[in-house]
Every structure is written in structure tokens, then in C-alpha cells.
Amino acid sequence: MAKSAVTIVDIARELGISKTTVSDALIGSGRVSEATRQKTLLVAQRMGYVSNRAARLLRRSQTGALGLYIPGHVRNLSFYMEFAFGAADESALHDLDLTLIGRGVGSKRRSGPPQVDGLIAVDPLDGDPVLESLLGSDLPVVTVGRILDETQSHPLAVIEIDHYSMATALLEALRAAGGRRPVLLASDEKFSSSYTVDVSRAYADWCSGSGIEPVVIPLSVTPTDQELTATVQRIAAQNDVDALVSVAQGLAGRAAPVLQSMGRRLGKDFHLGSLVGDPATELRNPLIHAVDLRPREFGHEAVNFMREIISGQASETGRRNHRATLTAG
Amino acid sequence: MAKSAVTIVDIARELGISKTTVSDALIGSGRVSEATRQKTLLVAQRMGYVSNRAARLLRRSQTGALGLYIPGHVRNLSFYMEFAFGAADESALHDLDLTLIGRGVGSKRRSGPPQVDGLIAVDPLDGDPVLESLLGSDLPVVTVGRILDETQSHPLAVIEIDHYSMATALLEALRAAGGRRPVLLASDEKFSSSYTVDVSRAYADWCSGSGIEPVVIPLSVTPTDQELTATVQRIAAQNDVDALVSVAQGLAGRAAPVLQSMGRRLGKDFHLGSLVGDPATELRNPLIHAVDLRPREFGHEAVNFMREIISGQASETGRRNHRATLTAG
DNA sequence: TTGAAAGCGCTACCAC
DNA sequence: GTGGTAGCGCTTTCAA
């Protein structure tokens, strides 16, 4: 608890100057002479001075924290975890705290919106009560992916990946490898975000552009092995199907052994694509074409976008893109 | 940006009383009459009052936030994600923020330890620089799992699962199902926590108590499919082996199709156990015996333990257990 | 049972 | 180029 008891007043006394000057020297406002500035910094360091965050924030009326909201249903997908810690790291780098917002926020006991300077909401889903309660505050918000609800009135900034292009590129890569008849393993209706909309559209457009009949198979984002196996077997049983593209993270990787046990040779007569490459099972598997969303960097960028919004450098309703990559496959 | 501009002064003016009284009423110090207290609470709520965290901190040297640290190498295991959000929910319930601590904390730019009232460190690993820097502050710390380093001098509270008993129970369950010769799929040395130590010991003891030769195969916690497949095939090729117990989350689930492709019939002539049941692939698979760590509830309990420590109800060096369960298998 | 006032450490706004 | 002073919103004495 013992905060470093040394304050700017102590430094001022030590140097025989005023605390105002010390403050200016420390901040680097350029008001003080370089000589006193250096002297002050030296003494500050020697005395082990650490700026009291609470006091600074109280003065500046900021909280020094960003809020991160991740919807519940998808939390065991590592993308979100990676994103979260990317965001935490970048926040820490800029002396911001990153506050995890659980579903408790919408509840009764909570005394109001979380104490943050801005909110980052990942994969915002229409009708999510926590999200709505968050949007009710007048904090700046960056959503990672778009909110689909047109009637949404809160000003929002959006950072997203061009999933349409990535999905198209993935389908092209699969075709180049020999996969001419890909089936889309889509998410079920419970998880309908701008991401799923974009990749579905990309798939539909690509199919129609290629004169191919689209086949979309819905599946839970976190299916049991039984569900997944049954679905994959059903798909692969169709003789003309020679490729499978998964919308949800990790399902291509889990489908691989199922297909192999059916005698399919991956990379030869059957091709797998993952639109959200799982780090361990898909991105590092040369037999799977996967999109690397670079979630950690994504987290960095979301935080920096928010920082720019807070500081007024970026618009509260700005749009920004994050670049994903395609593994060699 | 517009913080809820309403302060205790506003409330005081509204009610025609002093801000001291408002403060006392809100805090519930028992100094004011119940009548004014109720009135004050009502008005505060109506005006949308939210206590300013910075001001409170400046005055009381408390932050109203807890810090959560999760080491980097294991973050794509859903256990940690579930734990984190369990902690976030429980924190929110008690009007605390939960701050994610990234590796940025140990870095130079950061102006000191994170602004929290206490730290929860999950699976603390010896020699982790971030952890060390965290322990350097004199905040109360709850570790989830023990720190193995004996020389650690910082007073620590520990909450953990009795992994020894759970592992033993799992081995017994496998034996009851017919698995008499289990191999332990252990983590490699990079991930050596009290958890891995405990389950290794349980395995060794169980084997020696059963007159069975222990076989421990090290593997990365997040192996590629190739690594996992090769390892599992090598293990299963030994004719006397009829069971596999995985130390890392999800590996039993991923091993299942490998074994099936080798002709093993799960639950009949081969048995799988997971010491950290993965929600989607293992806990819901009746062919796999799995330990459910109940990570969400674990997060709740860690937070509540910390709350008790902060409030002085629990010792700073206390020990506490969290109950895990075994799936039917 | 309530109020007045001090002051946490800092930065912004004045003066000099 | 530097210093004095006010005050951010809150809790905590000390008085009434």
C-alpha cells in the first residue's frame, strides 16, 4: 500500500524551487529552462519519484483505463484471448489499465458504467444486453467488427479486418491448390456478427462468380466432437465436394483427422481452409490454408485507435482496417 | 468524455445538506440518520451518481480494482479465459474493476506497479519477470496454484485445486473402466507449475501403489497436430498401453481421432483421461474421462478470497481450495 | 445527527 | 523562465 511517499513537493523542497516548476519539468511542457529540467529529472530519479496516478487523473478528469468487452459465447476461442492480451500489453505500454468487462455490468448492483475513458467491444452482437448498457453511457466506443443493427444511434468507431477479401483470397488459394468445390462450414444463427455476414457474402459471391453451387452447412461455433464428426462426414460423403472452409476457429483443424480417417488425403484430393486460423492446430499445419487474424496486433491497434480518439486525433465515428494474412497452405 | 458530472456536491445541493453527510450516507458509515441516508441514496441513484474513482483513490489510497495476471505461454487454453471472465464477473458484482496485466508491466515506460488493490496471479511460474516485478510491489497477492520457488519471500495467499486427489481419482476411474496401463502425456519443462508437479506426483504414486511401471511422455502444451499425432501413435504402438492421461487441456480430445484411426475403440480397449477438461471437446465427450476444473467458479473464488484479504478477514498468507469435479466418463 | 474545513498530489491559470 | 494559488472530488478530522 505504501505508495512511494516522495511527491513533487519533496523534490521542490530538495531543489529549493516551486512545485509548479517541478511539475512542468517532469511533464516536459517546455516552460522551464533545460538546466533546471535536467536537474529536476535527476533528483526525481534519485529520490525514486513516481507520479501519483490518482492525483494526476483527478486533475485531468480521466480514469487512465480502457474497458474491454468480449461477448460470452465465444470466449473459449483463443482469438479473443490473444486479442485481449494484445490490448492489455499495448495499454500498459501507454500507462493505461485495461479493464475486463464481464456480464456483471448490466446487473443491478453495479453502481454505473465502468470507470474507463473508452470502451472496446469485440464482435458486438445485436441485442446483447451488456453491450446495450455499455452503449448507453456516453463514452467513446470502438467496436471490433461492425454492429449490424442499423438503428444503432450511438456514435461508434469501427476497426475491422477486410474479411470479404480474406475469404475470397482463401477460396482462391484453395482453388489454386486444387479445391474446386468448397463447402462453407458456417456458424449457426446464434453467432451472427459482421464477420460471419462478410465471409458468407464473400463465399456466395465467389461461388456465383465461379459458376459453383454454394453449399453452406451451419454448425455451432464450439461443437462437440460428435457433432463435428457427423457434420464433416456428411459433407465429405458428397462425392463432388473436395474442400471445406470453416468460419469458426479451429474447426478445420479438428475436421482434418475425420477426413483422413475417411481416406481423404489432405492437400491432394481434399483441401481445408480456416477463416480464423487457430495458432496451434491450423496456422502451423501446412496442410491447412488458414487466415491469420494476428489477434495480438489487432488488440494493439484497437487500443491505439481508442487512444487517438480520446486524444482527439481520430474521429469518434472513424473506420479503420487491420491487416490479416494468409498462411502458405 | 463527459464523465457523469454529478458529484456529491451536486447531491448535497439538491438535498440541501452538506457534502459530508452525503458522503457518509453513501458510504454507509452509520453516522447519518436512516431517513437522510435513504433519501440520499435515492437522489444519488436518480441523478446517476457514480463515485469518482480517482478522487477516492487519492483520498484513501485504494483503487477499487484487482489485477489479474496470466502468464503468456498458455493463454490460448480456454481455462484461463474462463477463469478471467469468472473473475471479471465476480469483481463487477462487488463493484470492483478487474485489470488485465500484460507483459508490458515489467517494462520501462510504465510508471510503476498497476493501480490495483490486489493481484491475482494464475499458474505462477518461477523466473517469470513480469511476476517478479509484480511481487516487488507490496500489494497483497493471491496465486492460483503455488509458486514452486522456495526462496520466495513475498507473503502470498494461495488458492488451488487438490490436483493430486483429482489425478488419483481420474486414474482410478480409468482403471474401473478397464484402463490398467495408463501413460501420462505430460507437459514439457517450459511449463512447470505446481499443477504439473502435483499431477506428476499423483501419477508416480498411483503407479507405484499399483505396481505399474510409470511412463511419462513430455509434450508441448500446445503441440501442432503433427507433433501430437506422432507422439500419440508412438505411445499407442506399445501393445501393453491401454490408456492415456493428458496433463494439458484439450490434448486427450485431439488424441481421440488419432487413436481411432489406429483402430483403438475408445471406452473399450483404450481409455482417455484429461486432467484439464476442455469444455467443447472433452467435458462433453462421454468417451473421455475428464476433470472439470470449473474455471469460472474458480475465478469467482479467487476474487472473493482477495476481497477477504483486502478487508482483513482473511490472512495474507492463507491457503484455500477450489473443488473440481470428474465427468462421468 | 450534522457541518465546516483541511488536504490527498497534481496541473492549469494566473501573475511576476 | 519561474512561482503562487486554486481546485479536481473525495474522506476525515474536529466542532457544533
XYZ file of C-alpha atoms (C1' of nucleotides) in Angstrom:
690
model
C 0.000 0.000 0.000
C 2.853 2.309 0.829
C 2.972 4.377 -2.320
C 6.322 5.918 -2.983
C 5.891 8.709 -0.480
C 8.001 11.120 -2.492
C 5.960 13.816 -4.207
C 6.750 16.789 -6.360
C 6.686 18.888 -3.216
C 9.546 16.860 -1.805
C 11.516 17.370 -4.966
C 10.736 21.062 -4.959
C 11.929 21.411 -1.405
C 15.063 19.466 -2.162
C 15.854 21.736 -5.081
C 14.643 24.897 -3.489
C 12.233 25.619 -6.325
C 8.464 25.628 -6.588
C 6.359 22.549 -7.156
C 4.955 24.167 -10.269
C 8.368 24.197 -11.827
C 8.961 20.624 -10.809
C 5.676 19.587 -12.368
C 6.489 21.420 -15.593
C 9.959 19.963 -15.707
C 8.664 16.447 -15.200
C 5.910 16.817 -17.751
C 8.268 18.399 -20.231
C 5.937 21.244 -21.072
C 8.910 23.222 -22.323
C 8.244 26.029 -19.911
C 11.318 25.610 -17.748
C 14.938 26.043 -18.679
C 16.736 22.994 -19.858
C 19.162 23.308 -16.958
C 16.565 23.144 -14.196
C 14.737 20.498 -16.159
C 17.731 18.190 -16.170
C 18.439 18.884 -12.547
C 14.861 18.135 -11.623
C 14.741 14.889 -13.555
C 17.952 13.783 -11.938
C 16.761 14.476 -8.429
C 13.395 12.934 -9.154
C 15.048 9.754 -10.274
C 17.446 9.742 -7.383
C 14.609 10.158 -4.908
C 12.612 7.420 -6.599
C 9.746 9.635 -7.523
C 6.685 8.010 -9.103
C 3.891 10.217 -10.296
C 0.736 9.630 -8.313
C -1.702 8.410 -10.818
C -4.833 9.181 -8.859
C -3.876 12.777 -8.368
C -2.996 13.247 -11.996
C -6.193 11.605 -13.130
C -8.294 13.552 -10.686
C -6.829 16.736 -12.025
C -7.216 15.756 -15.634
C -10.585 14.066 -15.089
C -9.543 10.896 -16.769
C -9.560 7.365 -15.491
C -6.445 6.077 -17.173
C -8.248 2.883 -18.096
C -9.864 1.347 -21.139
C -12.695 -1.143 -20.955
C -12.699 -4.335 -22.962
C -15.888 -6.214 -23.603
C -15.960 -9.661 -25.121
C -19.305 -11.407 -25.525
C -19.758 -14.610 -23.596
C -20.492 -17.312 -26.109
C -17.146 -17.309 -27.839
C -14.727 -16.912 -25.033
C -13.023 -20.236 -25.333
C -11.735 -19.344 -28.749
C -8.162 -18.285 -28.431
C -8.585 -15.377 -30.828
C -10.289 -13.393 -28.114
C -7.740 -14.267 -25.506
C -4.901 -13.240 -27.770
C -6.703 -10.075 -28.676
C -7.322 -9.269 -25.039
C -3.723 -9.653 -24.039
C -2.530 -7.773 -27.074
C -4.765 -4.971 -25.908
C -3.524 -5.281 -22.334
C 0.096 -5.094 -23.417
C -0.425 -2.076 -25.587
C -2.416 -0.379 -22.861
C 0.298 -0.962 -20.307
C 2.823 0.462 -22.735
C 0.907 3.716 -22.662
C 0.280 3.674 -18.965
C -3.340 2.704 -19.306
C -5.158 -0.009 -17.447
C -7.275 -2.462 -19.362
C -10.415 -3.383 -17.517
C -12.212 -6.588 -18.387
C -15.908 -6.081 -18.534
C -17.928 -9.095 -17.584
C -21.621 -9.600 -17.895
C -21.997 -8.206 -14.399
C -22.061 -4.711 -15.816
C -25.632 -4.815 -16.904
C -26.676 -6.038 -13.475
C -28.425 -4.183 -10.738
C -25.775 -3.876 -8.090
C -23.164 -2.213 -10.206
C -23.038 1.459 -9.450
C -22.874 2.562 -13.057
C -20.777 2.234 -16.154
C -17.229 1.072 -15.591
C -14.667 3.737 -14.802
C -12.867 3.936 -18.092
C -12.000 6.514 -20.689
C -13.238 4.427 -23.564
C -14.726 1.079 -24.480
C -13.535 -1.570 -26.880
C -16.240 -4.049 -27.781
C -15.234 -7.143 -29.710
C -17.631 -8.812 -32.157
C -20.601 -6.791 -30.999
C -23.800 -8.756 -31.290
C -27.154 -7.115 -31.755
C -29.352 -7.357 -28.746
C -26.578 -8.144 -26.305
C -27.869 -6.536 -23.102
C -24.420 -5.848 -21.692
C -23.400 -4.152 -24.891
C -26.532 -2.057 -24.939
C -25.961 -0.948 -21.390
C -22.408 -0.040 -22.338
C -23.538 1.963 -25.336
C -25.918 3.789 -23.073
C -23.008 5.582 -21.446
C -21.548 8.443 -23.408
C -18.081 7.007 -23.531
C -16.274 6.729 -26.838
C -16.605 3.238 -28.240
C -14.518 1.281 -30.673
C -16.157 -1.857 -31.941
C -14.051 -4.624 -33.371
C -16.272 -5.579 -36.242
C -19.410 -3.691 -37.104
C -22.689 -3.644 -35.272
C -25.275 -4.920 -37.713
C -28.218 -3.134 -36.208
C -28.911 -0.168 -38.459
C -30.899 1.687 -35.877
C -27.942 1.976 -33.546
C -27.587 5.651 -32.769
C -24.559 5.811 -30.501
C -21.561 7.217 -32.385
C -19.137 4.398 -32.944
C -15.687 3.929 -34.299
C -15.003 0.638 -36.003
C -11.845 -1.317 -36.560
C -12.134 -4.448 -38.602
C -10.461 -6.867 -40.912
C -11.457 -6.957 -44.543
C -12.926 -10.390 -44.121
C -14.533 -10.287 -47.520
C -11.170 -10.011 -49.240
C -9.509 -12.510 -46.962
C -12.239 -15.067 -47.533
C -12.042 -14.534 -51.271
C -8.265 -14.894 -51.162
C -8.614 -18.086 -49.176
C -11.065 -19.551 -51.680
C -8.683 -18.629 -54.482
C -5.792 -20.254 -52.668
C -7.825 -23.396 -52.210
C -8.722 -23.424 -55.877
C -5.096 -22.933 -56.841
C -4.275 -25.947 -54.700
C -6.937 -27.974 -56.430
C -10.054 -27.428 -54.359
C -12.760 -26.673 -56.891
C -15.876 -27.397 -54.938
C -15.651 -25.915 -51.418
C -18.337 -26.184 -48.799
C -18.695 -23.465 -46.174
C -18.870 -24.686 -42.622
C -20.745 -21.704 -41.253
C -21.702 -20.708 -37.747
C -25.233 -21.219 -36.578
C -27.557 -18.302 -36.154
C -26.565 -17.749 -32.535
C -23.350 -16.149 -33.582
C -24.165 -13.637 -36.255
C -21.665 -10.841 -36.485
C -20.391 -8.622 -39.250
C -17.637 -11.168 -39.650
C -19.972 -14.046 -40.415
C -22.003 -11.826 -42.706
C -18.935 -10.749 -44.651
C -17.463 -14.180 -45.140
C -20.841 -15.606 -46.098
C -21.227 -12.927 -48.701
C -17.714 -13.494 -49.977
C -18.429 -17.179 -50.316
C -21.703 -16.589 -52.099
C -20.153 -14.079 -54.490
C -17.168 -16.276 -55.175
C -19.391 -19.232 -55.920
C -21.643 -17.297 -58.228
C -18.624 -15.763 -59.943
C -17.185 -19.208 -60.432
C -20.416 -20.816 -61.509
C -20.397 -23.080 -58.493
C -23.398 -24.057 -56.462
C -22.813 -22.794 -52.902
C -23.276 -25.222 -50.041
C -23.480 -23.717 -46.591
C -23.606 -26.001 -43.568
C -24.420 -24.377 -40.245
C -22.705 -25.612 -37.108
C -22.168 -24.404 -33.589
C -19.017 -22.370 -33.089
C -17.978 -24.810 -30.380
C -19.374 -28.164 -31.483
C -18.734 -31.383 -29.659
C -16.596 -33.944 -31.404
C -19.677 -35.967 -32.196
C -21.434 -33.035 -33.816
C -18.361 -32.063 -35.779
C -17.557 -35.575 -36.911
C -21.110 -36.233 -38.033
C -21.242 -32.988 -39.957
C -17.891 -33.412 -41.639
C -18.668 -36.983 -42.615
C -21.965 -35.932 -44.064
C -20.268 -33.210 -46.089
C -17.406 -35.329 -47.351
C -19.746 -38.101 -48.315
C -20.895 -35.961 -51.206
C -18.581 -37.053 -53.958
C -18.157 -33.742 -55.710
C -17.074 -31.872 -52.602
C -13.314 -31.520 -52.402
C -12.809 -28.662 -49.969
C -14.097 -27.359 -46.678
C -13.816 -23.840 -45.348
C -14.533 -23.222 -41.706
C -15.920 -19.984 -40.381
C -15.175 -20.755 -36.753
C -11.736 -21.007 -35.244
C -10.192 -24.453 -35.027
C -12.844 -26.484 -36.791
C -10.748 -27.136 -39.891
C -8.030 -28.487 -37.657
C -10.484 -30.726 -35.878
C -12.004 -31.810 -39.181
C -8.664 -32.924 -40.547
C -8.414 -36.267 -38.750
C -12.041 -37.026 -39.540
C -11.361 -36.558 -43.229
C -8.180 -38.548 -43.079
C -9.991 -41.407 -41.414
C -12.379 -41.333 -44.381
C -9.450 -41.840 -46.687
C -9.186 -38.286 -47.904
C -5.644 -37.120 -48.496
C -5.335 -33.535 -47.366
C -3.625 -31.245 -49.800
C -4.183 -33.831 -52.535
C -7.779 -34.799 -53.067
C -9.264 -32.710 -50.283
C -8.488 -29.208 -49.117
C -9.104 -27.445 -45.856
C -9.413 -23.764 -45.165
C -9.862 -21.904 -41.911
C -11.046 -18.332 -41.886
C -9.816 -17.891 -38.316
C -6.619 -19.842 -38.082
C -6.027 -21.483 -34.742
C -2.419 -20.891 -33.640
C -1.574 -24.407 -32.555
C -3.660 -26.567 -34.820
C -4.175 -24.647 -38.034
C -1.667 -21.866 -38.587
C 1.201 -24.242 -38.065
C -0.282 -27.017 -40.166
C 0.989 -26.819 -43.756
C -1.924 -28.913 -44.943
C -4.441 -26.283 -43.930
C -4.948 -22.962 -45.628
C -5.655 -20.519 -42.889
C -6.218 -16.844 -42.319
C -4.054 -15.451 -39.577
C -6.031 -12.647 -37.987
C -2.959 -11.617 -35.999
C -5.123 -11.126 -32.945
C -2.384 -9.782 -30.722
C -1.553 -6.962 -33.154
C -5.265 -6.467 -33.630
C -5.508 -5.770 -29.931
C -2.663 -3.300 -30.155
C -4.313 -1.418 -32.947
C -7.696 -1.276 -31.297
C -6.115 0.278 -28.230
C -4.167 2.787 -30.260
C -7.232 3.694 -32.241
C -9.011 4.355 -28.996
C -6.124 6.399 -27.703
C -6.278 8.579 -30.776
C -9.999 9.037 -30.363
C -9.611 10.016 -26.747
C -6.891 12.479 -27.576
C -8.984 13.932 -30.371
C -6.656 12.860 -33.148
C -9.165 10.453 -34.606
C -12.879 10.753 -35.158
C -15.360 9.144 -32.790
C -17.003 7.594 -35.795
C -13.858 6.651 -37.670
C -13.289 3.468 -39.621
C -10.047 1.582 -39.662
C -8.743 -1.682 -41.005
C -6.479 -4.302 -39.561
C -4.462 -6.446 -41.890
C -4.736 -10.204 -41.730
C -2.510 -12.621 -43.599
C -2.916 -15.936 -45.343
C -0.699 -18.863 -44.392
C 1.182 -20.537 -47.204
C -1.045 -23.587 -47.071
C -15.599 12.043 -22.353
C -18.315 13.654 -20.318
C -17.923 11.844 -17.030
C -21.120 11.642 -15.119
C -20.613 15.209 -13.955
C -22.692 14.604 -10.874
C -20.695 14.686 -7.656
C -21.557 14.506 -4.006
C -21.669 18.277 -4.001
C -24.458 18.198 -6.548
C -26.368 15.747 -4.437
C -25.762 17.822 -1.342
C -27.074 20.939 -3.056
C -30.072 19.068 -4.345
C -30.920 17.852 -0.864
C -29.904 20.997 0.936
C -27.438 19.161 3.147
C -23.668 19.115 3.387
C -21.431 17.038 1.200
C -20.046 15.392 4.315
C -23.423 13.959 5.106
C -23.869 12.791 1.571
C -20.510 11.066 1.670
C -21.334 9.368 4.935
C -24.731 8.307 3.685
C -23.293 6.833 0.537
C -20.508 5.049 2.350
C -22.887 3.771 4.972
C -20.685 4.730 7.865
C -23.687 4.690 10.131
C -23.197 8.269 11.112
C -26.293 9.712 9.498
C -29.904 9.018 10.253
C -31.543 6.275 8.315
C -34.019 8.759 6.887
C -31.461 11.063 5.297
C -29.484 8.039 4.236
C -32.384 6.622 2.267
C -33.176 9.990 0.808
C -29.587 10.485 -0.229
C -29.296 7.077 -1.848
C -32.472 7.686 -3.752
C -31.394 11.045 -5.084
C -27.925 9.730 -5.889
C -29.424 6.974 -7.944
C -31.880 9.284 -9.630
C -29.112 11.700 -10.579
C -26.960 8.884 -11.849
C -24.191 9.470 -9.395
C -21.003 7.458 -9.812
C -18.261 7.784 -7.269
C -15.135 9.210 -8.823
C -12.510 6.562 -8.544
C -9.523 8.872 -8.834
C -10.744 11.083 -6.046
C -11.478 8.165 -3.802
C -8.083 6.695 -4.501
C -6.319 9.946 -3.870
C -8.010 10.227 -0.556
C -7.991 6.629 0.594
C -5.122 5.074 -1.279
C -7.314 2.378 -2.720
C -8.157 1.758 -6.310
C -11.295 -0.324 -6.383
C -9.607 -2.619 -8.834
C -7.986 -6.017 -8.799
C -5.190 -7.048 -11.117
C -5.186 -10.353 -12.954
C -2.003 -11.779 -14.329
C -1.917 -14.761 -16.630
C 1.433 -15.908 -17.984
C 1.858 -15.709 -21.721
C 2.620 -19.200 -22.891
C -0.679 -20.770 -22.030
C -3.127 -18.091 -22.919
C -4.810 -19.885 -25.730
C -6.102 -22.509 -23.377
C -9.683 -21.745 -22.614
C -9.265 -22.485 -18.929
C -7.572 -19.159 -18.455
C -10.142 -17.273 -20.445
C -12.973 -18.794 -18.461
C -11.164 -18.082 -15.252
C -10.568 -14.496 -16.269
C -14.187 -13.828 -17.052
C -15.331 -15.606 -13.949
C -13.093 -13.223 -12.052
C -14.362 -10.242 -14.011
C -17.971 -11.121 -13.296
C -17.414 -11.603 -9.616
C -15.434 -8.374 -9.436
C -18.173 -6.421 -11.140
C -20.659 -7.903 -8.715
C -18.738 -6.273 -5.900
C -18.128 -3.045 -7.721
C -14.509 -3.770 -8.426
C -12.720 -3.443 -11.705
C -10.613 -6.286 -12.963
C -7.483 -5.098 -14.698
C -5.711 -7.395 -17.096
C -1.993 -7.265 -16.608
C 0.017 -7.833 -19.728
C 3.712 -8.290 -20.027
C 4.050 -4.544 -20.508
C 4.086 -4.142 -16.759
C 7.675 -5.145 -16.340
C 8.716 -2.662 -18.990
C 10.494 0.601 -18.522
C 7.902 3.116 -19.556
C 5.315 2.053 -17.094
C 5.222 4.477 -14.220
C 5.043 1.888 -11.507
C 3.007 -1.099 -10.437
C -0.517 -1.359 -11.792
C -3.067 0.646 -9.906
C -4.888 -2.108 -8.092
C -5.686 -3.134 -4.557
C -4.515 -6.683 -5.012
C -3.092 -9.094 -7.524
C -4.305 -12.468 -8.675
C -1.599 -14.438 -10.440
C -2.614 -17.603 -12.228
C -0.219 -20.534 -12.550
C 2.756 -18.535 -11.335
C 5.958 -19.706 -12.953
C 9.336 -19.316 -11.337
C 11.503 -16.777 -13.016
C 8.697 -15.028 -14.841
C 9.985 -11.432 -14.965
C 6.531 -9.896 -15.010
C 5.540 -11.896 -11.981
C 8.700 -10.905 -10.148
C 8.112 -7.267 -10.869
C 4.572 -7.699 -9.592
C 5.743 -9.363 -6.410
C 8.136 -6.499 -5.953
C 5.261 -4.197 -5.157
C 3.864 -4.641 -1.704
C 0.359 -5.406 -2.847
C -1.438 -8.431 -1.458
C -1.174 -11.348 -3.843
C -3.277 -14.432 -4.364
C -1.649 -17.032 -6.538
C -3.773 -19.612 -8.265
C -1.538 -22.582 -7.733
C 1.632 -22.414 -5.690
C 4.903 -20.775 -6.553
C 7.497 -23.518 -6.522
C 10.438 -21.327 -5.698
C 11.151 -21.901 -2.028
C 13.162 -18.737 -1.662
C 10.185 -16.564 -2.490
C 9.852 -14.138 0.367
C 6.803 -12.081 -0.554
C 3.841 -13.086 1.598
C 1.386 -14.926 -0.592
C -2.067 -16.340 -0.335
C -2.770 -19.418 -2.392
C -5.936 -20.855 -3.819
C -5.650 -24.132 -5.611
C -7.311 -27.321 -6.628
C -6.306 -30.552 -4.993
C -4.835 -31.805 -8.223
C -3.206 -34.736 -6.530
C -6.557 -36.141 -5.463
C -8.229 -35.322 -8.742
C -5.497 -37.030 -10.723
C -5.669 -40.059 -8.483
C -9.430 -40.175 -8.848
C -9.101 -39.924 -12.602
C -6.635 -42.801 -12.693
C -8.995 -44.850 -10.542
C -11.884 -44.057 -12.838
C -9.846 -45.124 -15.832
C -8.937 -48.362 -14.103
C -12.552 -49.008 -13.225
C -13.375 -48.551 -16.881
C -10.705 -51.017 -17.877
C -7.586 -48.913 -18.375
C -4.878 -50.737 -16.483
C -1.766 -49.345 -18.057
C -2.035 -45.558 -18.425
C 0.640 -43.345 -19.917
C 0.983 -39.762 -18.756
C 1.138 -37.197 -21.518
C 2.982 -34.554 -19.558
C 3.929 -31.002 -20.345
C 7.466 -30.199 -21.326
C 9.747 -28.399 -18.929
C 8.752 -24.981 -20.217
C 5.529 -25.181 -18.333
C 6.351 -26.341 -14.866
C 3.863 -25.249 -12.273
C 2.601 -26.642 -9.013
C -0.149 -28.206 -11.052
C 2.188 -30.231 -13.217
C 4.238 -31.185 -10.192
C 1.172 -32.389 -8.315
C -0.289 -34.464 -11.094
C 3.101 -35.960 -11.899
C 3.493 -36.977 -8.301
C -0.008 -38.396 -8.194
C 0.720 -40.432 -11.278
C 4.020 -41.701 -9.908
C 2.460 -42.622 -6.567
C -0.503 -44.290 -8.178
C 1.731 -46.349 -10.411
C 3.993 -47.439 -7.617
C 0.983 -48.222 -5.440
C -0.446 -50.310 -8.257
C 2.799 -51.976 -9.167
C 2.760 -50.383 -12.591
C 5.743 -49.035 -14.417
C 5.142 -45.319 -14.967
C 5.574 -43.939 -18.471
C 5.752 -40.192 -18.783
C 5.882 -38.627 -22.230
C 6.681 -34.932 -22.376
C 4.949 -32.772 -24.948
C 4.391 -29.100 -25.554
C 1.221 -27.711 -24.005
C 0.180 -26.510 -27.431
C 1.590 -29.072 -29.860
C 0.969 -29.000 -33.563
C -1.156 -31.775 -34.999
C 1.929 -33.398 -36.387
C 3.685 -33.422 -33.038
C 0.616 -34.694 -31.246
C -0.153 -37.377 -33.820
C 3.400 -38.660 -33.855
C 3.526 -38.785 -30.075
C 0.184 -40.485 -29.653
C 0.984 -43.041 -32.328
C 4.274 -43.817 -30.712
C 2.576 -44.299 -27.381
C -0.264 -46.419 -28.634
C 2.098 -48.591 -30.633
C 3.240 -50.105 -27.371
C 0.954 -53.036 -27.003
C 0.532 -53.033 -23.270
C -0.571 -49.405 -23.109
C -4.335 -49.092 -22.891
C -4.877 -45.595 -21.531
C -3.602 -42.068 -21.945
C -3.918 -39.246 -19.473
C -3.221 -35.740 -20.663
C -1.852 -33.012 -18.436
C -2.616 -30.201 -20.855
C -6.064 -29.015 -21.780
C -7.585 -30.471 -24.921
C -4.923 -32.970 -25.862
C -6.988 -36.018 -24.967
C -9.715 -34.721 -27.224
C -7.267 -34.217 -30.042
C -5.724 -37.609 -29.422
C -9.060 -39.377 -29.748
C -9.300 -39.378 -33.556
C -5.655 -40.410 -33.831
C -6.318 -43.417 -31.680
C -9.499 -44.282 -33.508
C -7.674 -44.153 -36.808
C -5.278 -46.692 -35.325
C -8.178 -48.992 -34.687
C -8.460 -48.388 -30.976
C -12.004 -48.380 -29.674
C -12.328 -45.683 -27.047
C -14.041 -46.770 -23.880
C -13.470 -50.375 -24.870
C -9.851 -51.270 -25.474
C -8.399 -47.833 -24.936
C -9.199 -45.151 -22.413
C -8.609 -41.437 -22.412
C -8.318 -39.081 -19.490
C -7.883 -35.324 -19.402
C -6.713 -33.598 -16.267
C -7.966 -30.260 -17.581
C -11.161 -30.992 -19.400
C -11.772 -28.836 -22.436
C -15.396 -27.632 -22.435
C -16.230 -28.343 -26.050
C -14.117 -31.351 -26.879
C -13.604 -33.261 -23.653
C -16.103 -32.439 -20.950
C -18.962 -33.130 -23.287
C -17.463 -36.281 -24.716
C -18.714 -39.362 -22.854
C -15.784 -41.391 -24.133
C -13.291 -39.223 -22.289
C -12.781 -39.140 -18.558
C -12.090 -35.560 -17.714
C -11.543 -33.318 -14.742
C -13.730 -30.262 -14.817
C -11.765 -27.511 -13.108
C -14.861 -25.306 -13.121
C -12.707 -22.360 -14.152
C -15.451 -19.782 -13.981
C -16.258 -20.587 -10.359
C -12.549 -20.754 -9.698
C -12.317 -17.147 -10.867
C -15.160 -16.202 -8.542
C -13.468 -17.751 -5.573
C -10.109 -16.212 -6.263
C -11.695 -12.783 -6.342
C -13.606 -13.368 -3.158
C -10.527 -14.667 -1.428
C -8.740 -11.492 -2.421
C -11.627 -9.379 -1.204
C -11.425 -11.034 2.166
C -7.701 -10.454 2.331
C -8.061 -6.803 1.466
C -10.752 -6.325 4.049
C -8.636 -8.092 6.641
C -10.988 -11.050 7.042
C -8.505 -13.487 5.598
C -4.789 -13.832 6.105
C -2.340 -12.542 3.531
C -0.709 -15.933 3.582
C -3.854 -18.013 3.678
C -4.448 -21.255 1.831
C -7.697 -22.205 0.206
C -9.033 -24.939 -2.022
C -11.294 -24.923 -5.010
C -13.319 -28.011 -5.801
C -13.039 -29.650 -9.184
C -15.244 -32.463 -10.423
C -14.841 -35.566 -12.510
C -17.043 -36.155 -15.523
C -18.906 -39.426 -15.653
C -16.697 -40.706 -18.454
C -27.173 13.804 13.930
C -24.885 17.063 11.058
C -21.458 20.720 9.047
C -17.126 23.177 8.103
C -12.756 22.818 6.755
C -8.470 20.605 5.674
C -5.950 18.301 2.467
C -4.585 13.820 -0.574
C -0.834 15.165 -5.172
C -1.265 17.062 -9.095
C -1.849 20.514 -13.111
C -3.870 24.871 -15.004
C -4.083 29.526 -14.725
C -2.572 33.477 -13.322
C 0.942 36.807 -12.177
C 5.732 38.357 -11.943
C 11.760 31.374 -17.038
C 9.576 30.865 -12.632
C 6.322 30.924 -8.551
C 1.776 31.422 -6.184
C -2.705 29.779 -5.900
C -6.881 27.434 -6.887
C -9.199 23.408 -7.107
C -10.207 18.392 -9.291
C -13.922 15.003 -5.777
C -13.459 12.756 -2.094
C -12.885 11.270 3.053
C -11.642 12.530 7.559
C -10.811 15.094 11.438
C -12.807 18.390 14.566
C -16.729 21.232 16.135
C -21.287 22.140 16.955
